[in-house]
Structures are given as C-alpha cells and as structure tokens.
Amino acid sequence: MPTSAESKPSIQTIAINTPFTDQKPGTSGLRKSSKQFESSHYLESFIEAILKTLTGVQGGTLIVGGDGRYGNNRAIDVIIRMAAAHGVRKLITTTNGILSTPAASHLIRSRDAIGGIILSASHNSGGPDGDFGVKVNGSNGGPASESVTNEIFSYTQTLNQYKIVNASAISLTSPGQHLIGEMIVEVIDGIDDYLALMQKIFDFEKIRGLLNKDFPIVFDALHAVTGPYARRLFIDILNAPSGSVRNGIPLEDFGGGHPDPNLTYASKLADLLLNGKDYCFGAACDGDGDRNMILGQGCFVNPSDSLAVLTANAHLVPAYADGLLGVARSMPTSSAVDAVAKDLGIDCFETPTGWKFFGNLLDANRITLCGEESFGTGSSHVREKDGLWAVLCWLQILAERKCTVSEIMTNHWSRFGRHYYSRHDYEAIDANAAQALYSRIETLLPRLKGEKLAGNTIKQADNFCYQDPIDGSITKNQGLRILLEDTSRVIIRLSGTGTKGATLRVYLEKYTNNKDELSLDSQVALKSLIKGINVLGEIHERTGMNQPTVIT
Ligand code: G1P
Ligand code: ZN
C-alpha cells in the first residue's frame, strides 16, 4: 500500500508561446546542453510529446530513471507530475533516480511497462555546462522505433500546451510507494532486479573463484551510473577487494570527466592496465552503463574484437551454453564477428549504426548476441547494450579458460585471422565544413569503383542502405562505404549524437591471416589506408585538424 498520499492534486494546462523546434527526427531521444534543458518549458514540451505519442499511456505502467547527471532528479519530478496528469496508472522510479540504461530495459520488460523514459546523454559530459538527455524506450525495452520518434518529433512541431499536476516532489531517498492523484509512484532499488538477472545468466561461483585467486581486477565507473551497481556486484557479491571499483560514486558532473570508456577519456584506467602490473583485467562503462571497454594487462581489446571473442566463447556462459541463434553487428563494426559466425554456422546480420536495429532481430529470435564498434555489446537478455553484462561475460570466459586477456586475443587471431581496426573521430568541427566534406565524398562515390586506395582496387563504393529482414523497412544513408578487393574497408559517417558542431567518424579495417603480421600496432597496420582516405577526403584540410581528436 502507498506509504504517502498527496491530497488530490490539480491538473494545470500550461500554454507555450515559443514553439519547440529542434528535436532531430530519427533519434531515440533528445540530447542537448543542460542549459537548453533548463530553458522554460523545454523539458516539459518534449515529455508532453512523448506522453501524447506512446501507446497505452492512459492506465499503463512507465519506468523512469537516469544516470544521475545534473538535472536527473528535477526531470524525474517533472515526468512524475506530467505522467499523473496524463493518466498513467503506475510510474516506477528508483532510489536517488539512479537507473542504468540496461537496467531500465530489463525493468520495462519484467514489469510489463508500456515503455520507459531514461534521463541520460550517455557518454557526453554532464553538469550545468555539460549535456542532458531524454531517451524514450518502447514496451520491448529497446530504444523507441523510428516511427515513434518521428511521431514524437511531429507532435513537437504543433505543440502549444502541456499538462502537469501541481504536487510537491516525491522523496527518492528510499524505496516506498506514493500516490499522486490516482497514479501510484513506486520507488524501488534500481540495482536489485538487474543483479538478479545477471545471476541467472552467469555462474557467479566460478567468477568469484577467479577473483579470489591471484587475479586482481579494476573497474572504473567514471563517477557515473554503474558505480553503485559495480560496488554491489564486484565487492559485495563477488568478494573483490574494495579498491577494485574506482570512481564508484555517481556525481552530477562525473567529477568533471567525460564518462566515455575509451582510451582517451578513461586514460587513467588504460594507463593502469597498459603500463602497470597491478591488475590482470580492467573495464569501464559509460555515463548510463550501456557501453564497456575491456583491457587486459598490456592489452586493449578493440570492441569489434570483443564481440567476436564473446561469440566464439559464448558457450562458456551458462545462459548461452546451448549455442547462439545468430549474431549481428553494426555496419561500421569490423567483420571479426562474421568470421566466427561463419565458423559456427550461424547467421551474422549487418545493421545500421544504433541499437534499435538489433531490436527487431532480437524480438524475432534471429540473434542472441549483437554489438557495435563504439564499445557496445549486448544480448537477448535486454534490448539495450549492456556494459556490466559484457564485463561479466569476459570474466566468465577468463574463469573458464584460465588464461590472460592477451592470450585469449592471440589465440583468437591465430584461429580466425585478425581484422585490424580503428576509428578516427574528428570532434566539434564546423558543421558546414563537415557536411561539405561528407557530400563531396558522396559525390565521388560513383566514380571510385576500379580506382585505387592504399594500393588496392576499390571494389564497391556506396552509401549503406539497410532493409530490415523482419519488417522489410528500408533505412537509407547510413554511411559512405569504400570496399576494397582485399576486403579492407573505409567507412565515413557523421555522428548523430554529438552536441557541439559536427563529429566526423572515419572507420578503417584491414584483414590479415599472415601469422607473422598478427601483432602489429593497429595504426601501423592501417597506415596506408589512413593516408589514402585522408588524401581522398581532404580530411585535414577540410576539418582544419592535423589529427583526429579520438583514435580508437
Ligand atoms: C554513437 C555510436 C553508435 C551508438 C550511439 C549511441 O553514435 O557511434 O554506435 O549506437 O553513439 O550510443 P554516433 O555519434 O556515431 O551517431
Ligand atoms: Zn551510453
């Protein structure tokens, strides 16, 4: 029974004079500066559009939580009061508003919710001068489909008022039940359900055995949402020493850092593993807990390789012991997983960038694992990528195989060959310059076939277009591809998630199964491709940058 009840709150209708114009269509949410979100009626307008668009709002259950960044709890309060005004029957949120994206996906599925609203700008920085975001997930637990986000967008174009109840903010400091008008607000611990799910997937006893041996690990939560999950998981349940979790307290501005688990933004962790001898395994997750970076001593695991290794070793994880239905990767992700899928005799799908495309394949039971080069890996257990799940997969495999991370990699490459891979990001460049650069290459594409790049003949050059194998829908313009005869590839995309200027992403891939060439530095192995595309795309001249901001 509810522990507290508001006296019947009144519903207010607030008129908006300035139209809401800048939600980008086709994205699963809204990501903008915190300042923008603080401007009058901005957050409220977007929430109104969501509540008007999602199916089943009236009488339905909604999951709400976020990564703890600046603006998190204010947004939860606004959503609670607007949901009550829109007739939601039950809203489930979490203590201190902390809920990782994969945990939200699980709650949506396990509580039969109509969907969820996740407050996060993922790996973007937070705080009053950072970014904030509102993501919308559907009833399958995954990012809302393109048709829903397009509908939300069109609703924002005509919206001129929103509904909200007048009630004081509910305390999120401890679990409990509250009533706002007719709506039940359940505040639950956002960690319990997720960790219970992990215990069903993995053999915790085995992992505990590994961590209790001479196998010190370090996890960096980057002061973001995974801190409380990781402390409970690694220290309380798996008995790792308390120092195993770094930066485990969520902070509104992530301690001034950038909660993106890559070699640039998690450089302290990278340094501990790549240059130190204290730890055998290191990992980090991003702001909202869906991304992961895996490191071994002296060894960085490229995310594309990580997906391939997880696929090749999935049978060692209890939940996947019976084999995989199939796998999928985003188009720019390397073909390392394709080689494993071929060996296993299972399907391997190539989808556009973004998790929502995996959702249809997962829902149709066509795949079990999927992943992206951008540090995202996941499985059918939820409909989002899942950072801590990926870390547990690695630990389970290490516990079974009783070897080091770098041995796993070396064995993998000698068995399947190595797909050298790198992504070069040019961040915060002038948006017009980026568009001009991209359009120029796009115009060149039809003429590139038969030409040479990095000494190789170009076999195909196009703009990736995807036909969904389940619903037949077609998604165009998903990235410029230059495919070479020796199976090397270069992909060019403009980011859809950056908030400052434009971000150009250049993805480079080259395969070898020559035993003498399996342990080169990636940048060295890809040198001629890098040079070739820089010249062809006039990248340095047009971005005004001599080198990328982030190299992965
Ligand atoms: C980036 C990644 C993409 C990922 C998305 C959300 O998008 O590249 O793989 O799905 O973040 O985490 P982008 O900025 O490239 O559009
Ligand atoms: Zn994220």
mmCIF file with all atom_site columns, N, CA and C in Angstrom, residues 309-335:
data_model
loop_
_atom_site.group_PDB
_atom_site.id
_atom_site.type_symbol
_atom_site.label_atom_id
_atom_site.label_alt_id
_atom_site.label_comp_id
_atom_site.label_asym_id
_atom_site.label_entity_id
_atom_site.label_seq_id
_atom_site.pdbx_PDB_ins_code
_atom_site.Cartn_x
_atom_site.Cartn_y
_atom_site.Cartn_z
_atom_site.occupancy
_atom_site.B_iso_or_equiv
_atom_site.pdbx_formal_charge
_atom_site.auth_seq_id
_atom_site.auth_comp_id
_atom_site.auth_asym_id
_atom_site.auth_atom_id
_atom_site.pdbx_PDB_model_num
ATOM 1  N N  . VAL A 1 309 ? 35.151 -12.313 -29.868 1.00 0.00 ? 309 VAL A N  1
ATOM 2  C CA . VAL A 1 309 ? 35.603 -13.224 -28.807 1.00 0.00 ? 309 VAL A CA 1
ATOM 3  C C  . VAL A 1 309 ? 34.402 -13.739 -28.002 1.00 0.00 ? 309 VAL A C  1
ATOM 4  N N  . LEU A 1 310 ? 33.465 -12.831 -27.684 1.00 0.00 ? 310 LEU A N  1
ATOM 5  C CA . LEU A 1 310 ? 32.280 -13.264 -26.928 1.00 0.00 ? 310 LEU A CA 1
ATOM 6  C C  . LEU A 1 310 ? 31.482 -14.287 -27.736 1.00 0.00 ? 310 LEU A C  1
ATOM 7  N N  . THR A 1 311 ? 31.403 -14.074 -29.035 1.00 0.00 ? 311 THR A N  1
ATOM 8  C CA . THR A 1 311 ? 30.664 -15.015 -29.886 1.00 0.00 ? 311 THR A CA 1
ATOM 9  C C  . THR A 1 311 ? 31.354 -16.383 -29.899 1.00 0.00 ? 311 THR A C  1
ATOM 10 N N  . ALA A 1 312 ? 32.667 -16.358 -30.049 1.00 0.00 ? 312 ALA A N  1
ATOM 11 C CA . ALA A 1 312 ? 33.420 -17.625 -30.124 1.00 0.00 ? 312 ALA A CA 1
ATOM 12 C C  . ALA A 1 312 ? 33.397 -18.389 -28.802 1.00 0.00 ? 312 ALA A C  1
ATOM 13 N N  . ASN A 1 313 ? 33.216 -17.653 -27.690 1.00 0.00 ? 313 ASN A N  1
ATOM 14 C CA . ASN A 1 313 ? 33.292 -18.292 -26.368 1.00 0.00 ? 313 ASN A CA 1
ATOM 15 C C  . ASN A 1 313 ? 31.965 -18.303 -25.609 1.00 0.00 ? 313 ASN A C  1
ATOM 16 N N  . ALA A 1 314 ? 30.894 -17.914 -26.285 1.00 0.00 ? 314 ALA A N  1
ATOM 17 C CA . ALA A 1 314 ? 29.596 -17.763 -25.597 1.00 0.00 ? 314 ALA A CA 1
ATOM 18 C C  . ALA A 1 314 ? 29.156 -19.049 -24.897 1.00 0.00 ? 314 ALA A C  1
ATOM 19 N N  . HIS A 1 315 ? 29.532 -20.190 -25.457 1.00 0.00 ? 315 HIS A N  1
ATOM 20 C CA . HIS A 1 315 ? 29.100 -21.466 -24.863 1.00 0.00 ? 315 HIS A CA 1
ATOM 21 C C  . HIS A 1 315 ? 29.635 -21.654 -23.438 1.00 0.00 ? 315 HIS A C  1
ATOM 22 N N  . LEU A 1 316 ? 30.635 -20.842 -23.059 1.00 0.00 ? 316 LEU A N  1
ATOM 23 C CA . LEU A 1 316 ? 31.191 -20.958 -21.701 1.00 0.00 ? 316 LEU A CA 1
ATOM 24 C C  . LEU A 1 316 ? 30.338 -20.203 -20.670 1.00 0.00 ? 316 LEU A C  1
ATOM 25 N N  . VAL A 1 317 ? 29.384 -19.404 -21.169 1.00 0.00 ? 317 VAL A N  1
ATOM 26 C CA . VAL A 1 317 ? 28.487 -18.658 -20.272 1.00 0.00 ? 317 VAL A CA 1
ATOM 27 C C  . VAL A 1 317 ? 27.201 -19.487 -20.137 1.00 0.00 ? 317 VAL A C  1
ATOM 28 N N  . PRO A 1 318 ? 26.795 -19.836 -18.905 1.00 0.00 ? 318 PRO A N  1
ATOM 29 C CA . PRO A 1 318 ? 25.651 -20.737 -18.745 1.00 0.00 ? 318 PRO A CA 1
ATOM 30 C C  . PRO A 1 318 ? 24.434 -20.389 -19.606 1.00 0.00 ? 318 PRO A C  1
ATOM 31 N N  . ALA A 1 319 ? 24.062 -19.095 -19.678 1.00 0.00 ? 319 ALA A N  1
ATOM 32 C CA . ALA A 1 319 ? 22.842 -18.731 -20.417 1.00 0.00 ? 319 ALA A CA 1
ATOM 33 C C  . ALA A 1 319 ? 22.948 -19.010 -21.919 1.00 0.00 ? 319 ALA A C  1
ATOM 34 N N  . TYR A 1 320 ? 24.173 -19.146 -22.433 1.00 0.00 ? 320 TYR A N  1
ATOM 35 C CA . TYR A 1 320 ? 24.337 -19.353 -23.883 1.00 0.00 ? 320 TYR A CA 1
ATOM 36 C C  . TYR A 1 320 ? 24.972 -20.714 -24.183 1.00 0.00 ? 320 TYR A C  1
ATOM 37 N N  . ALA A 1 321 ? 24.945 -21.589 -23.190 1.00 0.00 ? 321 ALA A N  1
ATOM 38 C CA . ALA A 1 321 ? 25.622 -22.889 -23.329 1.00 0.00 ? 321 ALA A CA 1
ATOM 39 C C  . ALA A 1 321 ? 25.046 -23.709 -24.486 1.00 0.00 ? 321 ALA A C  1
ATOM 40 N N  . ASP A 1 322 ? 23.771 -23.493 -24.806 1.00 0.00 ? 322 ASP A N  1
ATOM 41 C CA . ASP A 1 322 ? 23.157 -24.273 -25.891 1.00 0.00 ? 322 ASP A CA 1
ATOM 42 C C  . ASP A 1 322 ? 23.422 -23.697 -27.271 1.00 0.00 ? 322 ASP A C  1
ATOM 43 N N  . GLY A 1 323 ? 24.208 -22.640 -27.344 1.00 0.00 ? 323 GLY A N  1
ATOM 44 C CA . GLY A 1 323 ? 24.535 -22.059 -28.644 1.00 0.00 ? 323 GLY A CA 1
ATOM 45 C C  . GLY A 1 323 ? 23.771 -20.773 -28.906 1.00 0.00 ? 323 GLY A C  1
ATOM 46 N N  . LEU A 1 324 ? 24.131 -20.120 -29.989 1.00 0.00 ? 324 LEU A N  1
ATOM 47 C CA . LEU A 1 324 ? 23.563 -18.819 -30.329 1.00 0.00 ? 324 LEU A CA 1
ATOM 48 C C  . LEU A 1 324 ? 22.631 -18.952 -31.528 1.00 0.00 ? 324 LEU A C  1
ATOM 49 N N  . LEU A 1 325 ? 21.537 -18.161 -31.505 1.00 0.00 ? 325 LEU A N  1
ATOM 50 C CA . LEU A 1 325 ? 20.602 -18.183 -32.635 1.00 0.00 ? 325 LEU A CA 1
ATOM 51 C C  . LEU A 1 325 ? 21.222 -17.519 -33.861 1.00 0.00 ? 325 LEU A C  1
ATOM 52 N N  . GLY A 1 326 ? 22.029 -16.533 -33.606 1.00 0.00 ? 326 GLY A N  1
ATOM 53 C CA . GLY A 1 326 ? 22.674 -15.761 -34.664 1.00 0.00 ? 326 GLY A CA 1
ATOM 54 C C  . GLY A 1 326 ? 23.333 -14.573 -34.002 1.00 0.00 ? 326 GLY A C  1
ATOM 55 N N  . VAL A 1 327 ? 24.038 -13.765 -34.771 1.00 0.00 ? 327 VAL A N  1
ATOM 56 C CA . VAL A 1 327 ? 24.669 -12.567 -34.217 1.00 0.00 ? 327 VAL A CA 1
ATOM 57 C C  . VAL A 1 327 ? 24.433 -11.403 -35.178 1.00 0.00 ? 327 VAL A C  1
ATOM 58 N N  . ALA A 1 328 ? 24.660 -10.195 -34.684 1.00 0.00 ? 328 ALA A N  1
ATOM 59 C CA . ALA A 1 328 ? 24.543 -9.020  -35.547 1.00 0.00 ? 328 ALA A CA 1
ATOM 60 C C  . ALA A 1 328 ? 25.569 -7.982  -35.128 1.00 0.00 ? 328 ALA A C  1
ATOM 61 N N  . ARG A 1 329 ? 26.006 -7.214  -36.108 1.00 0.00 ? 329 ARG A N  1
ATOM 62 C CA . ARG A 1 329 ? 26.918 -6.108  -35.811 1.00 0.00 ? 329 ARG A CA 1
ATOM 63 C C  . ARG A 1 329 ? 26.471 -4.913  -36.628 1.00 0.00 ? 329 ARG A C  1
ATOM 64 N N  . SER A 1 330 ? 26.808 -3.704  -36.160 1.00 0.00 ? 330 SER A N  1
ATOM 65 C CA . SER A 1 330 ? 26.504 -2.526  -36.967 1.00 0.00 ? 330 SER A CA 1
ATOM 66 C C  . SER A 1 330 ? 27.478 -2.490  -38.137 1.00 0.00 ? 330 SER A C  1
ATOM 67 N N  . MET A 1 331 ? 27.075 -1.837  -39.217 1.00 0.00 ? 331 MET A N  1
ATOM 68 C CA . MET A 1 331 ? 27.880 -1.846  -40.438 1.00 0.00 ? 331 MET A CA 1
ATOM 69 C C  . MET A 1 331 ? 29.324 -1.405  -40.207 1.00 0.00 ? 331 MET A C  1
ATOM 70 N N  . PRO A 1 332 ? 29.586 -0.292  -39.478 1.00 0.00 ? 332 PRO A N  1
ATOM 71 C CA . PRO A 1 332 ? 30.989 0.104   -39.323 1.00 0.00 ? 332 PRO A CA 1
ATOM 72 C C  . PRO A 1 332 ? 31.810 -0.826  -38.418 1.00 0.00 ? 332 PRO A C  1
ATOM 73 N N  . THR A 1 333 ? 31.172 -1.694  -37.668 1.00 0.00 ? 333 THR A N  1
ATOM 74 C CA . THR A 1 333 ? 31.894 -2.637  -36.807 1.00 0.00 ? 333 THR A CA 1
ATOM 75 C C  . THR A 1 333 ? 32.676 -3.610  -37.692 1.00 0.00 ? 333 THR A C  1
ATOM 76 N N  . SER A 1 334 ? 33.860 -4.023  -37.245 1.00 0.00 ? 334 SER A N  1
ATOM 77 C CA . SER A 1 334 ? 34.690 -4.867  -38.114 1.00 0.00 ? 334 SER A CA 1
ATOM 78 C C  . SER A 1 334 ? 34.051 -6.229  -38.356 1.00 0.00 ? 334 SER A C  1
ATOM 79 N N  . SER A 1 335 ? 34.538 -6.900  -39.383 1.00 0.00 ? 335 SER A N  1
ATOM 80 C CA . SER A 1 335 ? 33.973 -8.205  -39.754 1.00 0.00 ? 335 SER A CA 1
ATOM 81 C C  . SER A 1 335 ? 34.546 -9.347  -38.919 1.00 0.00 ? 335 SER A C  1
#
